[in-house]
XYZ file of C-alpha atoms in Angstrom:
329
model
C 201.773 226.923 -22.142
C 203.720 229.525 -24.152
C 206.634 229.688 -22.675
C 206.581 233.231 -23.729
C 203.077 233.692 -21.365
C 204.927 232.363 -18.234
C 206.445 234.638 -15.824
C 208.674 234.044 -12.207
C 207.798 236.541 -9.374
C 210.389 236.686 -6.484
C 210.086 238.827 -3.329
C 213.083 241.556 -3.019
C 212.866 243.429 -0.028
C 209.483 244.855 0.631
C 209.109 244.697 -3.425
C 208.231 241.933 -6.041
C 209.691 241.555 -9.340
C 210.057 239.589 -12.570
C 213.091 237.314 -12.861
C 214.981 237.563 -16.018
C 215.783 234.769 -18.004
C 219.530 234.409 -17.002
C 218.854 234.107 -13.657
C 218.928 231.225 -11.311
C 215.229 230.583 -10.188
C 214.703 231.407 -6.610
C 213.952 228.946 -3.999
C 210.224 230.690 -3.447
C 208.423 231.757 -6.788
C 205.305 232.910 -7.764
C 205.038 231.340 -11.430
C 202.199 233.781 -13.873
C 200.705 232.208 -16.387
C 199.623 228.969 -15.769
C 195.976 228.423 -15.095
C 196.375 225.153 -13.523
C 199.333 222.348 -12.933
C 196.464 219.703 -13.988
C 196.787 217.980 -17.308
C 194.510 220.248 -19.546
C 192.223 218.565 -21.847
C 193.188 218.935 -25.522
C 191.325 221.316 -27.660
C 190.409 219.782 -30.891
C 189.829 221.844 -33.792
C 186.666 220.126 -34.944
C 183.828 218.670 -32.729
C 183.270 215.028 -31.610
C 181.796 212.826 -33.845
C 179.214 210.280 -32.697
C 177.482 208.076 -35.367
C 174.426 206.494 -33.829
C 171.978 207.506 -31.076
C 171.431 204.112 -29.195
C 172.349 202.995 -25.970
C 176.144 203.560 -27.015
C 176.005 206.892 -28.766
C 173.346 208.021 -26.085
C 175.684 207.373 -23.480
C 179.105 208.869 -25.334
C 177.266 212.005 -25.344
C 176.313 211.856 -21.291
C 179.720 211.382 -20.673
C 180.733 214.587 -22.563
C 178.601 216.627 -21.411
C 178.826 215.077 -17.358
C 182.681 216.764 -17.653
C 181.075 220.126 -19.150
C 182.147 219.280 -23.044
C 179.429 219.787 -25.808
C 181.788 220.453 -28.669
C 179.966 217.170 -29.834
C 177.636 216.297 -33.044
C 175.626 212.859 -32.911
C 174.050 211.180 -36.043
C 171.085 209.283 -36.178
C 168.633 207.920 -38.864
C 166.044 207.810 -36.603
C 163.622 210.804 -35.550
C 164.377 209.841 -31.723
C 166.980 208.657 -29.153
C 167.194 204.900 -28.789
C 168.732 202.868 -31.820
C 167.935 200.534 -34.311
C 167.493 197.667 -31.612
C 164.424 199.562 -29.808
C 162.975 201.521 -32.258
C 162.930 199.241 -34.927
C 164.257 195.723 -34.340
C 162.208 195.601 -30.857
C 158.036 194.911 -30.916
C 156.008 196.650 -28.144
C 156.070 193.836 -26.250
C 159.621 193.545 -26.002
C 161.306 193.277 -22.371
C 164.747 194.422 -20.844
C 165.916 191.016 -20.478
C 167.593 191.811 -17.414
C 166.876 193.459 -13.784
C 170.350 194.562 -12.971
C 171.209 198.596 -13.671
C 174.102 198.195 -15.984
C 171.653 198.218 -19.159
C 170.557 201.868 -18.177
C 171.968 204.554 -19.525
C 173.003 206.702 -16.278
C 174.799 203.448 -14.949
C 177.684 204.171 -12.713
C 179.071 206.744 -10.002
C 180.632 208.409 -12.872
C 177.171 209.175 -14.544
C 175.869 210.969 -11.235
C 175.131 214.551 -12.146
C 172.953 217.096 -9.804
C 169.586 216.598 -10.567
C 169.155 213.820 -12.675
C 168.682 210.705 -11.166
C 166.655 207.023 -11.513
C 163.171 207.147 -12.067
C 160.369 206.252 -10.113
C 158.745 203.194 -9.337
C 156.442 202.972 -12.242
C 159.491 201.944 -14.816
C 159.047 198.659 -13.262
C 161.931 195.594 -13.064
C 161.257 194.461 -17.160
C 160.481 197.691 -18.778
C 158.868 197.099 -22.361
C 159.969 198.646 -25.506
C 157.684 202.183 -24.638
C 159.493 202.678 -21.191
C 162.653 202.008 -22.423
C 162.426 204.350 -25.152
C 160.887 206.872 -22.445
C 164.036 206.374 -20.174
C 166.727 206.930 -23.152
C 164.438 210.469 -23.936
C 164.752 211.362 -20.113
C 168.187 211.246 -20.118
C 169.042 212.867 -23.283
C 166.913 215.744 -22.310
C 168.140 215.809 -18.561
C 172.063 215.827 -19.415
C 171.089 218.315 -22.430
C 172.585 216.379 -25.264
C 169.272 216.843 -27.891
C 170.572 219.859 -29.062
C 173.637 218.455 -30.445
C 171.886 215.132 -31.907
C 171.239 215.174 -35.605
C 168.514 213.196 -36.112
C 166.869 211.355 -39.871
C 170.386 211.536 -41.598
C 172.776 209.628 -42.905
C 176.792 209.262 -42.028
C 177.371 208.043 -46.089
C 180.908 208.747 -46.646
C 183.972 209.533 -44.393
C 187.338 210.519 -45.564
C 190.606 211.045 -43.821
C 192.390 214.470 -43.620
C 195.780 214.757 -43.079
C 198.283 211.923 -42.029
C 196.869 209.271 -39.768
C 199.633 209.436 -37.586
C 199.291 213.304 -37.421
C 198.112 213.937 -34.031
C 195.569 216.737 -36.073
C 194.453 214.792 -38.828
C 190.449 214.784 -39.087
C 187.643 213.608 -40.408
C 185.541 214.405 -43.293
C 181.996 213.473 -43.231
C 179.952 213.229 -45.920
C 176.422 213.518 -43.990
C 172.631 213.153 -46.114
C 169.433 214.633 -44.722
C 166.992 211.606 -45.144
C 163.966 213.996 -45.697
C 164.998 216.532 -48.246
C 168.054 214.578 -49.353
C 170.374 217.508 -49.041
C 174.216 216.462 -48.801
C 176.546 218.189 -46.638
C 180.266 218.379 -44.841
C 181.004 218.014 -41.732
C 184.016 217.980 -40.139
C 185.100 216.211 -36.948
C 188.436 215.675 -35.057
C 187.436 212.609 -32.959
C 185.050 209.600 -34.229
C 183.071 207.165 -32.064
C 180.959 204.654 -34.221
C 178.125 202.908 -33.440
C 176.329 201.446 -36.000
C 174.587 198.666 -34.117
C 174.458 195.191 -33.662
C 170.883 194.422 -34.676
C 170.107 194.144 -38.117
C 167.044 193.794 -40.689
C 165.316 190.388 -40.909
C 166.879 187.822 -42.835
C 163.552 186.965 -44.679
C 163.137 183.297 -45.814
C 160.003 182.029 -48.128
C 159.328 178.662 -47.339
C 157.629 176.303 -49.996
C 153.764 176.067 -49.222
C 153.702 179.106 -47.436
C 150.824 180.363 -50.492
C 148.743 177.862 -49.194
C 149.224 177.728 -45.141
C 145.776 178.966 -43.633
C 147.632 180.286 -40.640
C 149.084 183.496 -40.218
C 152.671 184.058 -40.506
C 154.932 187.259 -38.990
C 158.410 187.981 -38.037
C 158.961 188.205 -34.283
C 161.068 191.434 -34.900
C 159.323 194.862 -35.186
C 155.562 195.015 -34.548
C 155.039 192.188 -37.658
C 153.563 189.454 -35.309
C 149.800 189.043 -35.519
C 149.410 189.305 -31.757
C 145.455 189.618 -31.890
C 145.607 186.012 -33.348
C 147.561 183.780 -30.445
C 145.081 183.282 -27.820
C 143.615 179.338 -27.840
C 146.227 178.861 -31.127
C 149.349 176.286 -31.177
C 152.204 178.840 -32.643
C 155.283 177.826 -34.428
C 158.552 179.875 -33.683
C 161.374 179.075 -36.134
C 164.692 179.555 -34.358
C 166.066 179.205 -31.047
C 168.106 182.438 -30.800
C 167.494 185.169 -27.872
C 164.481 186.533 -29.448
C 162.795 183.454 -30.471
C 163.135 182.816 -27.036
C 161.136 185.966 -25.921
C 158.646 185.828 -27.869
C 157.753 182.333 -26.959
C 157.619 183.722 -23.628
C 155.481 186.905 -25.584
C 152.889 184.135 -27.466
C 152.028 182.658 -23.893
C 151.660 185.437 -21.809
C 149.244 186.557 -25.084
C 146.896 183.299 -24.258
C 148.602 181.091 -26.739
C 147.380 176.882 -26.249
C 151.128 175.626 -26.903
C 154.472 176.830 -28.686
C 156.899 175.369 -30.142
C 160.186 176.007 -31.206
C 161.545 174.649 -34.617
C 165.054 174.505 -35.112
C 167.790 172.707 -36.524
C 170.093 172.688 -33.142
C 168.915 173.321 -29.804
C 170.414 175.843 -28.272
C 171.267 177.054 -24.793
C 168.895 179.167 -23.330
C 169.913 181.063 -19.798
C 167.704 181.028 -17.352
C 166.958 184.162 -15.282
C 169.162 184.229 -12.341
C 172.265 182.821 -13.740
C 171.782 185.696 -16.794
C 172.058 187.929 -13.431
C 174.726 186.638 -12.068
C 177.065 186.429 -15.104
C 175.722 190.448 -16.063
C 177.115 191.561 -11.880
C 180.321 189.749 -11.769
C 183.337 192.117 -11.753
C 185.209 189.295 -13.645
C 184.182 187.135 -16.363
C 182.192 183.980 -14.969
C 183.720 180.347 -15.935
C 181.803 178.551 -18.473
C 181.808 175.591 -16.033
C 180.064 177.609 -13.194
C 177.469 178.565 -15.446
C 176.640 175.330 -16.486
C 176.311 173.701 -13.350
C 173.813 177.031 -12.435
C 171.986 175.710 -15.465
C 171.545 172.381 -13.863
C 168.933 172.143 -11.557
C 166.749 174.984 -13.899
C 167.220 172.549 -16.729
C 165.803 169.475 -15.142
C 162.782 170.919 -13.520
C 162.003 171.975 -16.973
C 162.744 169.197 -18.785
C 165.272 170.700 -20.772
C 167.443 168.133 -20.302
C 171.497 168.163 -19.289
C 172.949 171.440 -20.218
C 176.544 169.940 -20.574
C 175.271 167.565 -23.021
C 174.268 170.170 -25.747
C 175.908 170.782 -29.420
C 177.965 173.840 -28.485
C 179.256 172.726 -25.229
C 182.726 171.376 -25.258
C 184.203 170.500 -21.550
C 186.302 167.820 -20.540
C 185.142 164.326 -18.668
C 185.182 165.594 -15.379
C 183.158 168.698 -16.528
C 185.585 171.568 -14.582
C 186.927 173.198 -17.487
C 184.271 173.972 -20.865
C 184.434 176.019 -23.931
C 180.538 177.322 -25.434
C 180.572 178.110 -28.884
C 177.112 178.951 -29.937
C 176.496 181.840 -32.237
C 173.188 182.858 -30.882
C 172.849 184.696 -27.614
C 171.422 182.633 -24.656
C 171.455 185.481 -21.806
């Protein structure tokens, strides 16, 4: 608030007058020129930039829209919301791996908005790729963020304009249209960068592939030959979360037997411990997680989870570190 715009008014007799600068502030005054005594949001000279329209990028846009601030622009290489993880990496049979609501983009009391609520029962507990993308689209439409998302474009360069310690510095983004290949500069005062955690497949050619008589495909995207799974033995190379998911998919499609071929046997979390960890308000101790694994591993013939290579525990199994690169939840 500019000091020149402030006026202190006091009642004097039957009238009201403006106090002069040299006067002591009255006991009871009316202040004119202040819209609110609450902290005011800073007005940035350029829009807020959000790179990526996957889960986090979309939810960031929704949070700003929820507060009534639509001064943002989101960039994404795809032609719809959802991000690389669900649009490209996931195959048509990939499912949401938890029934806990935090994986919905409008999860949380702060996301409640009049006229916007969770969809009906037709969404299912563990929706497939198609429904997850429909879920993203539904939320983007209802929160009104689609007009602020620029699809089919790539943020190729980023330059900081001004001193980084200056509150008013901003970013010049070099944005390329993936269809016309035209490039332009878009200025942004704030940057949120969500490039995604899923990357392209690591393509490995094994000796003898050209002589192998069966079908070979990658579990990510829709490269897997699902039409050829019925009644056949399947070998899945790898033991990460996506390998385990594809083992389930192969069984659902009638495979005779599924083998996981891996250098080392990784931990894989059963459904109940996975749910428990996700809903916990604080991180779940590793020892408690493995104790929850025990009865389920015994029932499935998975052995003792405490003896897996990634588990480092003390003798009485009260403290443990789990060091494993692949996700197991």
